[in-house]
XYZ file of C-alpha atoms in Angstrom:
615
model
C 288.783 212.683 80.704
C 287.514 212.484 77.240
C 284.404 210.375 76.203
C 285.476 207.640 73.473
C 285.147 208.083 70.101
C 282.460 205.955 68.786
C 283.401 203.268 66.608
C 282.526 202.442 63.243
C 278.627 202.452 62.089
C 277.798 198.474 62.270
C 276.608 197.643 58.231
C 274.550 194.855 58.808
C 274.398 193.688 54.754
C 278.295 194.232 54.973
C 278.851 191.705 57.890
C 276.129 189.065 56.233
C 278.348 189.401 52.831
C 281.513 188.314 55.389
C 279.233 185.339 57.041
C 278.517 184.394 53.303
C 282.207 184.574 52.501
C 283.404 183.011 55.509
C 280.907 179.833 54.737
C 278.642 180.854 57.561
C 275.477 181.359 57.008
C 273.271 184.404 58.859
C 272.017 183.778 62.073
C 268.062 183.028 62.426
C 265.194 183.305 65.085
C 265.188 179.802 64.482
C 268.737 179.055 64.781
C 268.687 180.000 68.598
C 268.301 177.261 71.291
C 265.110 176.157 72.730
C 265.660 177.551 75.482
C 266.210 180.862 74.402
C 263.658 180.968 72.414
C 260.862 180.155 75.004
C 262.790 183.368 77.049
C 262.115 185.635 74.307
C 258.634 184.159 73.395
C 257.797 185.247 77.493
C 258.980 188.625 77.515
C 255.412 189.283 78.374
C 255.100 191.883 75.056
C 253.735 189.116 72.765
C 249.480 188.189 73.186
C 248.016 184.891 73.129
C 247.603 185.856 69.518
C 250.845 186.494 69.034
C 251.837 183.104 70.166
C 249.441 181.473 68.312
C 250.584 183.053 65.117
C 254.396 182.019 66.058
C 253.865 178.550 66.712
C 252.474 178.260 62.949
C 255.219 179.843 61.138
C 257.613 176.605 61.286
C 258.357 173.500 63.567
C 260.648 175.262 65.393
C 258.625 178.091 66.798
C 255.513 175.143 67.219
C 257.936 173.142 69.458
C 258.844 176.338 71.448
C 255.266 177.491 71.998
C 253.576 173.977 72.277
C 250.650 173.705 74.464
C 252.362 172.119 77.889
C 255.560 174.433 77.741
C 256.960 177.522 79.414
C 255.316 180.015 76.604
C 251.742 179.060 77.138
C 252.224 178.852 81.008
C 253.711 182.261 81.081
C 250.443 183.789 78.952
C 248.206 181.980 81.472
C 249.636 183.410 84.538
C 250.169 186.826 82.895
C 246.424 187.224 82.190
C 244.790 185.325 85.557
C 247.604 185.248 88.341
C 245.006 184.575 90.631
C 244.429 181.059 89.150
C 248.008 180.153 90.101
C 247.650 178.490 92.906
C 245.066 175.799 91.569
C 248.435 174.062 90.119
C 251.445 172.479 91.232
C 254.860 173.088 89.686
C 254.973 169.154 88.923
C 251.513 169.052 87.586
C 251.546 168.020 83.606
C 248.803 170.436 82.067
C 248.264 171.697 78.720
C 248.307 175.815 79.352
C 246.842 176.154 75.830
C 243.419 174.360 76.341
C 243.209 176.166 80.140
C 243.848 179.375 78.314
C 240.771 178.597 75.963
C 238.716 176.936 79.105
C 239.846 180.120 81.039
C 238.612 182.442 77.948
C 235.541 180.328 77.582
C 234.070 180.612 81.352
C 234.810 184.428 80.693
C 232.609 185.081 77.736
C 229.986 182.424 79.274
C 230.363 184.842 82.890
C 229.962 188.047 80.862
C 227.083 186.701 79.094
C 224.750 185.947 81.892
C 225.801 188.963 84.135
C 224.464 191.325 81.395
C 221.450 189.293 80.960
C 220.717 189.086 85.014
C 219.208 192.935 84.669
C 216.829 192.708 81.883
C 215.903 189.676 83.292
C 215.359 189.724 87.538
C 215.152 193.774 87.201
C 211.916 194.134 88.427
C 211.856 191.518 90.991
C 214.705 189.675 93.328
C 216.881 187.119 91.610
C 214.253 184.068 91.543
C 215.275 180.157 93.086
C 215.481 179.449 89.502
C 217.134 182.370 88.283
C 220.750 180.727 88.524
C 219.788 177.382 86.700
C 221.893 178.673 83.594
C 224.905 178.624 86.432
C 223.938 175.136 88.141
C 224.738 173.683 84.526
C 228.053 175.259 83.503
C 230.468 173.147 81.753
C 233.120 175.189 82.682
C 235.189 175.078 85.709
C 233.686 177.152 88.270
C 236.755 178.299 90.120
C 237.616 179.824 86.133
C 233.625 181.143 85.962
C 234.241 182.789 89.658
C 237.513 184.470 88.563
C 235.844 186.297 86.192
C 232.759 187.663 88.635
C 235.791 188.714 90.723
C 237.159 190.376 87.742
C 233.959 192.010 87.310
C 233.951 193.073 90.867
C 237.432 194.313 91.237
C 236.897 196.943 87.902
C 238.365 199.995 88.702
C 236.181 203.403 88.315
C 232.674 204.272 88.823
C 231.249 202.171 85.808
C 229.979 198.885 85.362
C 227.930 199.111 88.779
C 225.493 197.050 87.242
C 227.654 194.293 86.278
C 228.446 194.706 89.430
C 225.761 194.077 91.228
C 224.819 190.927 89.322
C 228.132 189.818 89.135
C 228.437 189.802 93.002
C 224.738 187.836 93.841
C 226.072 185.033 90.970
C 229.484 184.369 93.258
C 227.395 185.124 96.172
C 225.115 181.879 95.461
C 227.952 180.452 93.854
C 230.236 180.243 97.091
C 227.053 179.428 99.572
C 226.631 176.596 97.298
C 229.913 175.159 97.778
C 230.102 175.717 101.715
C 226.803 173.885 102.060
C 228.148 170.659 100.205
C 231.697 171.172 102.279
C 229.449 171.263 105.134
C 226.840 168.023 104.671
C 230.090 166.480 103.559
C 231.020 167.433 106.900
C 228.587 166.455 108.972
C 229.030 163.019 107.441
C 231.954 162.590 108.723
C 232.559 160.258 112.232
C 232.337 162.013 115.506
C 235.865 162.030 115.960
C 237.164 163.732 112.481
C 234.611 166.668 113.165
C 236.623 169.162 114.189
C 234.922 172.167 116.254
C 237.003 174.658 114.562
C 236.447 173.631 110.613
C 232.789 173.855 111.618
C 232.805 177.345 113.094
C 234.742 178.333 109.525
C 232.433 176.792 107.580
C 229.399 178.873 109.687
C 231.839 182.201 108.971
C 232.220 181.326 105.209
C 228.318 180.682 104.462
C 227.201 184.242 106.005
C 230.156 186.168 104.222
C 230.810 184.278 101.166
C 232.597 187.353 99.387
C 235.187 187.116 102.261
C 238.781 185.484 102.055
C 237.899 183.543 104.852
C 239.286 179.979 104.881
C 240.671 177.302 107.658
C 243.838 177.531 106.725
C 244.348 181.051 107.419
C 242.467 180.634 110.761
C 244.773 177.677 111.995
C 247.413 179.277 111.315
C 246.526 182.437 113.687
C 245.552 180.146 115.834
C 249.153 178.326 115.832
C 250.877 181.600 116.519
C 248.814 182.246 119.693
C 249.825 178.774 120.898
C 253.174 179.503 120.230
C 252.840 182.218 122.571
C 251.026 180.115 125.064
C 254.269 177.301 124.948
C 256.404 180.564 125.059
C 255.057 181.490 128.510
C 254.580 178.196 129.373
C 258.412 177.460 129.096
C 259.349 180.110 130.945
C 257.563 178.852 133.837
C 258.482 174.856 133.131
C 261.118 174.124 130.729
C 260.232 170.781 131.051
C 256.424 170.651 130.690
C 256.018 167.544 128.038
C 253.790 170.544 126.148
C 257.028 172.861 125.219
C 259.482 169.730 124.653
C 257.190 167.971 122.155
C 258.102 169.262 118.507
C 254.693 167.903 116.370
C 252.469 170.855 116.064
C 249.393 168.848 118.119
C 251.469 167.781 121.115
C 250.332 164.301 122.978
C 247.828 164.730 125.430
C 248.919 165.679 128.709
C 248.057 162.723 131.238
C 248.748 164.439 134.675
C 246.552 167.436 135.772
C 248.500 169.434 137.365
C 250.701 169.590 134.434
C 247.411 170.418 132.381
C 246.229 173.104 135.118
C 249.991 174.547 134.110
C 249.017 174.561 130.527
C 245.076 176.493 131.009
C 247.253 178.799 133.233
C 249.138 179.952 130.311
C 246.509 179.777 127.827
C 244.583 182.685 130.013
C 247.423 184.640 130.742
C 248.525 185.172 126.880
C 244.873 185.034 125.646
C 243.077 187.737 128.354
C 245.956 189.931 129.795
C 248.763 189.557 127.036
C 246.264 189.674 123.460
C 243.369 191.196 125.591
C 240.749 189.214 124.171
C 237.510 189.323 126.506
C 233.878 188.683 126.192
C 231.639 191.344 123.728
C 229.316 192.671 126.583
C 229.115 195.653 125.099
C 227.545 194.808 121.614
C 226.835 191.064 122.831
C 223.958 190.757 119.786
C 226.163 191.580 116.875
C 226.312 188.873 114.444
C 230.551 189.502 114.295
C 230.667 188.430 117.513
C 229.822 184.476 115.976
C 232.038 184.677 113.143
C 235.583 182.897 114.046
C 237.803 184.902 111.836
C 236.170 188.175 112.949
C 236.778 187.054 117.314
C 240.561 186.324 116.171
C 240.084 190.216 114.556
C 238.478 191.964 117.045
C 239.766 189.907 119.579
C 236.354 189.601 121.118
C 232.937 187.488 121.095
C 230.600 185.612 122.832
C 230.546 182.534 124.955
C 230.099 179.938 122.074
C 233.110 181.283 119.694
C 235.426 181.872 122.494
C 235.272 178.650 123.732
C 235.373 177.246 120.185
C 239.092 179.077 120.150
C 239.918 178.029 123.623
C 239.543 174.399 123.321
C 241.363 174.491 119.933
C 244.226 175.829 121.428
C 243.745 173.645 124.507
C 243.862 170.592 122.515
C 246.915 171.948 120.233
C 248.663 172.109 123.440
C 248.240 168.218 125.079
C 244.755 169.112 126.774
C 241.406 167.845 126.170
C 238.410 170.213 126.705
C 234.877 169.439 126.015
C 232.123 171.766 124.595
C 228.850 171.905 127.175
C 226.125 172.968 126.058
C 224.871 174.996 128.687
C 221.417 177.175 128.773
C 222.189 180.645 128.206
C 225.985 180.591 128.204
C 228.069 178.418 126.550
C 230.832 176.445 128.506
C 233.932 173.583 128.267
C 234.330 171.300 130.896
C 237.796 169.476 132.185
C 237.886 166.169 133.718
C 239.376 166.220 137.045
C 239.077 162.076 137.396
C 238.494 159.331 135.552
C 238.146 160.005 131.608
C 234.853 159.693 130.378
C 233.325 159.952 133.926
C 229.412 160.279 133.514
C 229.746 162.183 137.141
C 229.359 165.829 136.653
C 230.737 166.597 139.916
C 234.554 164.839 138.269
C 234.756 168.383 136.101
C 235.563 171.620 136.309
C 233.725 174.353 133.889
C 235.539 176.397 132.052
C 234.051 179.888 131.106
C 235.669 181.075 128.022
C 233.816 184.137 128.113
C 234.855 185.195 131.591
C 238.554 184.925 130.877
C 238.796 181.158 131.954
C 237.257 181.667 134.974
C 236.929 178.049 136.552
C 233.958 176.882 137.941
C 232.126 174.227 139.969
C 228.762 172.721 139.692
C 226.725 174.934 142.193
C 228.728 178.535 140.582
C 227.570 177.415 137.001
C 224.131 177.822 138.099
C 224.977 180.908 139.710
C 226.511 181.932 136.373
C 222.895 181.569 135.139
C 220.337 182.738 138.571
C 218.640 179.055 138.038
C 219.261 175.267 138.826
C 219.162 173.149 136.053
C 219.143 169.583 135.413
C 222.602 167.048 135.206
C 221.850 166.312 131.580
C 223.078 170.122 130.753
C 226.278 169.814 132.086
C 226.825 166.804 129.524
C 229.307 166.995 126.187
C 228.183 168.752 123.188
C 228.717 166.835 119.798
C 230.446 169.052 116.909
C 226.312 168.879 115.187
C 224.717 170.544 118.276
C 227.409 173.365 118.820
C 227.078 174.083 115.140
C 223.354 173.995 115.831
C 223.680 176.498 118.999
C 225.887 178.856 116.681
C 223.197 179.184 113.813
C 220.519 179.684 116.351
C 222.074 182.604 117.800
C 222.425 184.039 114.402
C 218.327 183.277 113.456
C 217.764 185.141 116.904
C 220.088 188.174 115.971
C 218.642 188.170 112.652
C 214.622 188.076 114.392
C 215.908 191.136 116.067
C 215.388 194.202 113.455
C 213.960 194.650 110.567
C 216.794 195.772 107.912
C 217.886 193.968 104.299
C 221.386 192.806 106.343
C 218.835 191.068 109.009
C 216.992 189.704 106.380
C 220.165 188.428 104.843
C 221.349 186.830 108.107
C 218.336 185.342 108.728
C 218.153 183.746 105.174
C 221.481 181.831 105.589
C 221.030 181.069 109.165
C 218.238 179.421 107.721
C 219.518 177.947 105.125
C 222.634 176.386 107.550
C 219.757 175.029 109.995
C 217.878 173.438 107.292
C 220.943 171.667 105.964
C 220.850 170.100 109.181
C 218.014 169.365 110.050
C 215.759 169.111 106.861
C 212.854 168.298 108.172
C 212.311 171.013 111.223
C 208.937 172.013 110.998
C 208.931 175.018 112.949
C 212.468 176.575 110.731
C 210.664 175.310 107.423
C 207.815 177.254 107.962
C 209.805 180.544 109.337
C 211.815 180.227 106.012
C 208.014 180.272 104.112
C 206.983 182.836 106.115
C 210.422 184.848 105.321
C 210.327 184.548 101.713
C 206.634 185.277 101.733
C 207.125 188.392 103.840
C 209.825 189.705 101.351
C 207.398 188.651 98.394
C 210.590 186.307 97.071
C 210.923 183.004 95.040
C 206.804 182.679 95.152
C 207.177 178.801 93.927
C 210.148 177.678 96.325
C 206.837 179.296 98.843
C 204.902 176.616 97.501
C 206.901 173.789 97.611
C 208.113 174.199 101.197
C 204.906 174.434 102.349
C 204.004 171.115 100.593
C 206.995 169.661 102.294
C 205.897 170.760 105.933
C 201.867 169.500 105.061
C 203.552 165.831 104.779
C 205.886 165.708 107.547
C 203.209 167.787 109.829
C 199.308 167.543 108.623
C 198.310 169.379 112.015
C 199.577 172.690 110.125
C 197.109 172.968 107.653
C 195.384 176.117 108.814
C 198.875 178.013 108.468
C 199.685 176.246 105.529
C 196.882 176.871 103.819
C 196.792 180.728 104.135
C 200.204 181.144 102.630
C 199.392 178.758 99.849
C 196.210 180.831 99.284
C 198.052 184.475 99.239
C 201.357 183.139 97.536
C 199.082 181.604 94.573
C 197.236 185.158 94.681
C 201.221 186.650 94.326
C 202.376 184.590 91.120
C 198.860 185.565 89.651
C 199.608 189.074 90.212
C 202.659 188.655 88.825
C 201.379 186.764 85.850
C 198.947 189.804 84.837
C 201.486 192.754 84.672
C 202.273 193.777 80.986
C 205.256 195.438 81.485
C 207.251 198.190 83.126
C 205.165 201.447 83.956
C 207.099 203.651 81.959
C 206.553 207.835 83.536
C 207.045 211.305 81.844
C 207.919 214.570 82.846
C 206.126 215.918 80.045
C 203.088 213.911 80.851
C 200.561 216.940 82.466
C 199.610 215.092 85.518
C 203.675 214.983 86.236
C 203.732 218.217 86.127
C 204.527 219.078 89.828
C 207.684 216.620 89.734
C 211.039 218.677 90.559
C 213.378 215.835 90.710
C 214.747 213.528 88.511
C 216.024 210.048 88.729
C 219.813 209.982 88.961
C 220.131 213.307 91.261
C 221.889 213.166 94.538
C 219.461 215.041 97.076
C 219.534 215.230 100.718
C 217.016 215.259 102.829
C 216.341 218.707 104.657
C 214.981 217.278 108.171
C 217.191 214.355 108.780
C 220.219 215.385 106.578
C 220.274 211.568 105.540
C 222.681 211.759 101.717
C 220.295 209.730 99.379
C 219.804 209.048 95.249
C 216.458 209.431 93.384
C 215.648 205.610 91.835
C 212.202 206.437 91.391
C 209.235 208.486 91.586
C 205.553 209.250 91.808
C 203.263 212.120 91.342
C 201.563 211.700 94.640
C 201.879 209.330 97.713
C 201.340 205.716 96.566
C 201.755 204.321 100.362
C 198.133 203.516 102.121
C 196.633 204.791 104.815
C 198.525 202.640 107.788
C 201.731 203.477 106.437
C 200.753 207.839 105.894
C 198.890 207.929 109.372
C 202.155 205.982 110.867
C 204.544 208.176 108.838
C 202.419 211.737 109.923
C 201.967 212.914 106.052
C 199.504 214.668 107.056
C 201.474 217.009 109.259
C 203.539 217.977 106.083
C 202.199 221.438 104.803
C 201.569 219.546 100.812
C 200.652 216.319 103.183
C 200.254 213.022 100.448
C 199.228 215.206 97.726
C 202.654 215.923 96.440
C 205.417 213.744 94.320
C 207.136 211.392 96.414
C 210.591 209.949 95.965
C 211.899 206.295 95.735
C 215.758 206.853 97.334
C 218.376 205.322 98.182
C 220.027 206.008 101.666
C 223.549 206.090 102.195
C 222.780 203.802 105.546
C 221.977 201.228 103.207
C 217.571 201.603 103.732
C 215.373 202.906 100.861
C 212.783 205.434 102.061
C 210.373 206.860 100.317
C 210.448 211.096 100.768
C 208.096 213.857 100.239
C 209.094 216.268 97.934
C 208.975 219.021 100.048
C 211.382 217.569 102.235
C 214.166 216.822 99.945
C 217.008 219.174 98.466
C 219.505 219.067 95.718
C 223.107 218.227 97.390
C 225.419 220.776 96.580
C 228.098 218.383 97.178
C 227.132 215.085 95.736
C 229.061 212.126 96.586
C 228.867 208.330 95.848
C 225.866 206.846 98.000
C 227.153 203.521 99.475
C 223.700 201.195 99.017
C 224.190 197.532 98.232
C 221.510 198.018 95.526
C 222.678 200.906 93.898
C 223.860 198.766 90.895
C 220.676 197.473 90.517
C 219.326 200.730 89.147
C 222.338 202.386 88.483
C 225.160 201.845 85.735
C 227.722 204.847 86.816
C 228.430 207.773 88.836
C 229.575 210.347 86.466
C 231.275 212.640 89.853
C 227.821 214.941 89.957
C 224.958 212.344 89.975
C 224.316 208.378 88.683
C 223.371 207.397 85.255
C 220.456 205.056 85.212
C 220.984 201.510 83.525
C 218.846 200.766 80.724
C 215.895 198.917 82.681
C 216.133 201.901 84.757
C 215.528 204.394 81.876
C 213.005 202.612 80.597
C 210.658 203.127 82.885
C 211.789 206.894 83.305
C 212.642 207.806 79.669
C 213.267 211.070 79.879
C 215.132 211.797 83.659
C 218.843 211.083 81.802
C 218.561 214.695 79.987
C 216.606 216.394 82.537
C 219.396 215.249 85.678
C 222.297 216.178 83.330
C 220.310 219.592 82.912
C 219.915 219.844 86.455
C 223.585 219.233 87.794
C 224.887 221.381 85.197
C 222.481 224.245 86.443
C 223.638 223.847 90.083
C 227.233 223.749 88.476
C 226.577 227.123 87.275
C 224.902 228.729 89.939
C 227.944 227.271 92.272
C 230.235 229.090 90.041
C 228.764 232.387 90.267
């Protein structure tokens, strides 16, 4: 079949000569209706600019692109989608001005990130390094979208910004949890829920995390689902299954509640396998709620935390016991509120709901213990019991992540209880140890001298050797700036930037730093065995970082270019690092500062292994 013949070319002059004629006149941009208008105005091609521009051109445009309408509103969501869900559909708000407030907290978020480097690079972030953020006038959910915006660049650039941008939201977010949790803990016994505690705990140690309770009920309301499920199947008519409100009425009778615990550890330990982490019992997952429901594993505090939630969800009321060494829930078997230990049965979340009586709880333990252990736990004291076993996994090695865990674990203790002598001074002793926040040192060791005068003799040392610190720090001029060039570097290989990797333990590292000899002291070379290396101390040594996430410090002699460089995964590699440019990192500008002239002589170097690769 033929294709039709095109018709006649469209003159557009010709048909506005007709509209003339006919008494019509042309049609407008402005003649269209409103509605239309604020369609075309979203296509999503025009900028904020762009709109702005329109809506001065006439009072038509202005009333199509005015600050509460569709136009602004669609440029909002356009540029931060992620902000969406701060509003309601029915919610009356000018989209212009958030657009501005929006662009404002960016440019305010882009201007402290870049000056976080020049400013904390030679020393941790002090307490009073994020003042400048304790005093925004912006929203902070609009300053935090912008760290995340940071974070979420695409590429190997901007590792810096990074890395700054990621401690700001980190402090950011811990300081929201801890108000959400003394807001908390003012709360009446009864409105304390055991779960929104446990999230809370979760959210403080992994504040970059999309961890929040809504998410965490709601897993939890699909394995009770399962539970009434099962539960049907076995009674149809178990008040549990009938009722239709998401927490069902409690269940008065106990045989009918026996029915219901039944269930629970069928679907929880032989349907969704979840069991007790004796494997890796001390790992610090194993405390965080979102990470059991996960893994499907944990230990006896968080498991019970999840089995009395879904108990209660289900018409049956467990309570939380406290018990030395392993956490357990106890059911009353007579009358409520019975002060009678020998009226409940123990529940051991942990050992797949094994039920227990008095005499096998001890046995549980090897060792008798007092009635006032078998009592109820309030929501405070199991929140206490699952930040202590966090300070005691963090006590347990010596790494920056057990550092970090002991910090908040700290910090969630001290909200607490404030005025804990023994946890105040560990927290001095911590920051002392890590030679951080010198004056936040001082003042908690004022604090624990008035609530404790007895502990002058430790107080008084750290006060002596933290003033000796921030006098130390007071005398240094500036950064110690090195040179290849300079004759007594004249033994120094590497360069800062290269990826090496190191010839006895095959660890993958990057060059941050370096030194013409060994700067360590004696302890640490007659620990390490330098003197068992043929060149021994008297050789450069290397400032690295690992790809485990450790720094080390290497001899020379025992390090080798990488003939296969890759990205080193170290939280801190932003700190010195701006990029990796696919062959080695570029150093930031604090970073090149102090080693002027490693930029040309790295690029040298990879493009000299490039070479010799090729041949």
């Amino acid at each position: 079949m033929a294709a039709p013949s095109p018709g006649p070319e469209r003159d557009p002059g010709l048909e506005a000569e007709r509209a003339a004629a006919a008494g019509l006149a042309p049609l407008t941009l402005t003649a269209l209706p409103g509605e239309l208008l604020e369609l075309i105005a979203c296509c999503g091609t025009l900028s904020a600019a762009d709109v702005g521009r329109l809506a001065c051109t006439c009072r038509r445009l202005r009333e199509a692109c005015q600050p509460h309408g569709k136009v602004w509103r669609e440029q909002f969501r356009l540029r931060w989608p992620s902000l969406m869900k701060h509003y309601s559909q029915t919610e009356n708000v000018s989209w212009l001005e958030e657009y501005k407030e929006r662009h404002k907290a960016g440019l305010e978020a882009r201007r402290i990130v870049a000056s976080f480097s020049k400013r904390f690079f030679s020393e941790h972030v002090p307490c009073d390094g994020f003042s400048d953020i304790e005093t925004l006038e912006c929203p902070s959910h609009f300053f935090e979208d912008e760290l995340m915006s940071i974070l979420n660049m695409e590429g190997r650039k901007g590792l810096t910004w990074k890395y700054y941008a990621k401690k700001i939201l980190y402090f950011l977010r811990q300081q929201n949890i801890l108000k959400k949790l003394k807001a908390y803990l003012q709360r009446p016994a009864d409105e304390q829920s055991f779960l929104e505690g446990a999230v809370l705990i979760d959210q403080y140690c992994n504040p970059l995390s999309d961890i929040c309770l809504e998410t965490v009920q709601a897993q939890i309301d699909d394995i009770a689902a399962k539970v009434r499920k099962f539960l049907k199947s076995k009674n149809p008519r178990h008040p549990s299954v009938t009722s239709k409100a998401e927490v069902c009425r409690e269940v008065s009778e106990v045989e009918l509640q026996r029915q219901v615990l039944d269930a629970m550890n069928y679907v929880l330990y032989e349907q969704l396998k979840y069991k007790g982490n004796e494997v890796d019992y001390y790992n610090s997952l194993n405390s965080y709620i979102r990470q059991v429901l996960i893994h499907r594993t944990g230990i006896p505090i968080s498991l019970s935390v999840l089995y009395l939630t879904i108990a209660k969800q289900l018409g049956v009321r467990l309570e939380p016991v406290n018990f030395p060494s392993h956490f357990l829930l106890r059911w009353c078997q007579g009358t409520e509120g019975s002060t009678n230990i020998f009226d409940y049965i123990y529940i051991d979340a942990f050992g797949k709901g094994k039920q227990l009586k008095v005499k096998e709880c001890e046995y549980l333990i090897g060792h008798h213990v007092t009635e006032e252990f078998y009592c109820v736990a309030t929501a405070k004291e199991v929140l206490q019991r699952m930040v202590g076993n966090l300070l005691n996994i963090g006590k347990r090695e010596s790494t920056d992540q057990s550092y970090q865990l002991l910090r908040d674990s700290l910090d969630l203790y001290l909200a607490m209880y404030p005025d804990n002598v023994q946890h105040l001074m560990l927290q001095a002793r911590l920051y002392f140890h890590l030679g951080i926040w010198p004056e936040k040192v001082l003042d908690i060791l004022q604090h624990i001298q008035a609530l404790d005068p007895s502990q002058h003799g430790a107080v008084g040392y750290l006060v002596q050797h933290t003033l000796e610190h921030i006098e130390r720090r007071k005398e240094e001029t500036g950064p110690d700036v090195k040179l290849h060039s300079d004759e007594k570097h004249k033994e120094v290989c590497y360069s800062v930037g290269l990826v090496m990797k190191h010839k006895r333990y095959g660890y993958n590292c990057v060059i941050y730093g370096w030194d013409p000899a060994c700067m360590m002291g004696h302890e640490w070379i007659r620990n390490m065995n330098v003197h068992s290396l043929p060149h021994g101390p008297h050789q450069p040594f290397y400032n690295v970082l690992v790809e485990d996430g450790s720094c080390r410090y290497a001899a020379q002699e025992n390090l080798e270019h990488n003939t296969e460089p890759g990205e080193i995964p170290h939280p801190d590699i932003g700190r010195y690092f701006m990029e990796f440019a696919s062959t080695h990192y570029v150093a930031n500008a604090e970073l090149e500062i102090r080693y002027p002239e490693d930029l040309e002589l790295t690029s040298a170097a990879v493009q000299k292994i490039h070479s010799e690769n090729k041949e």
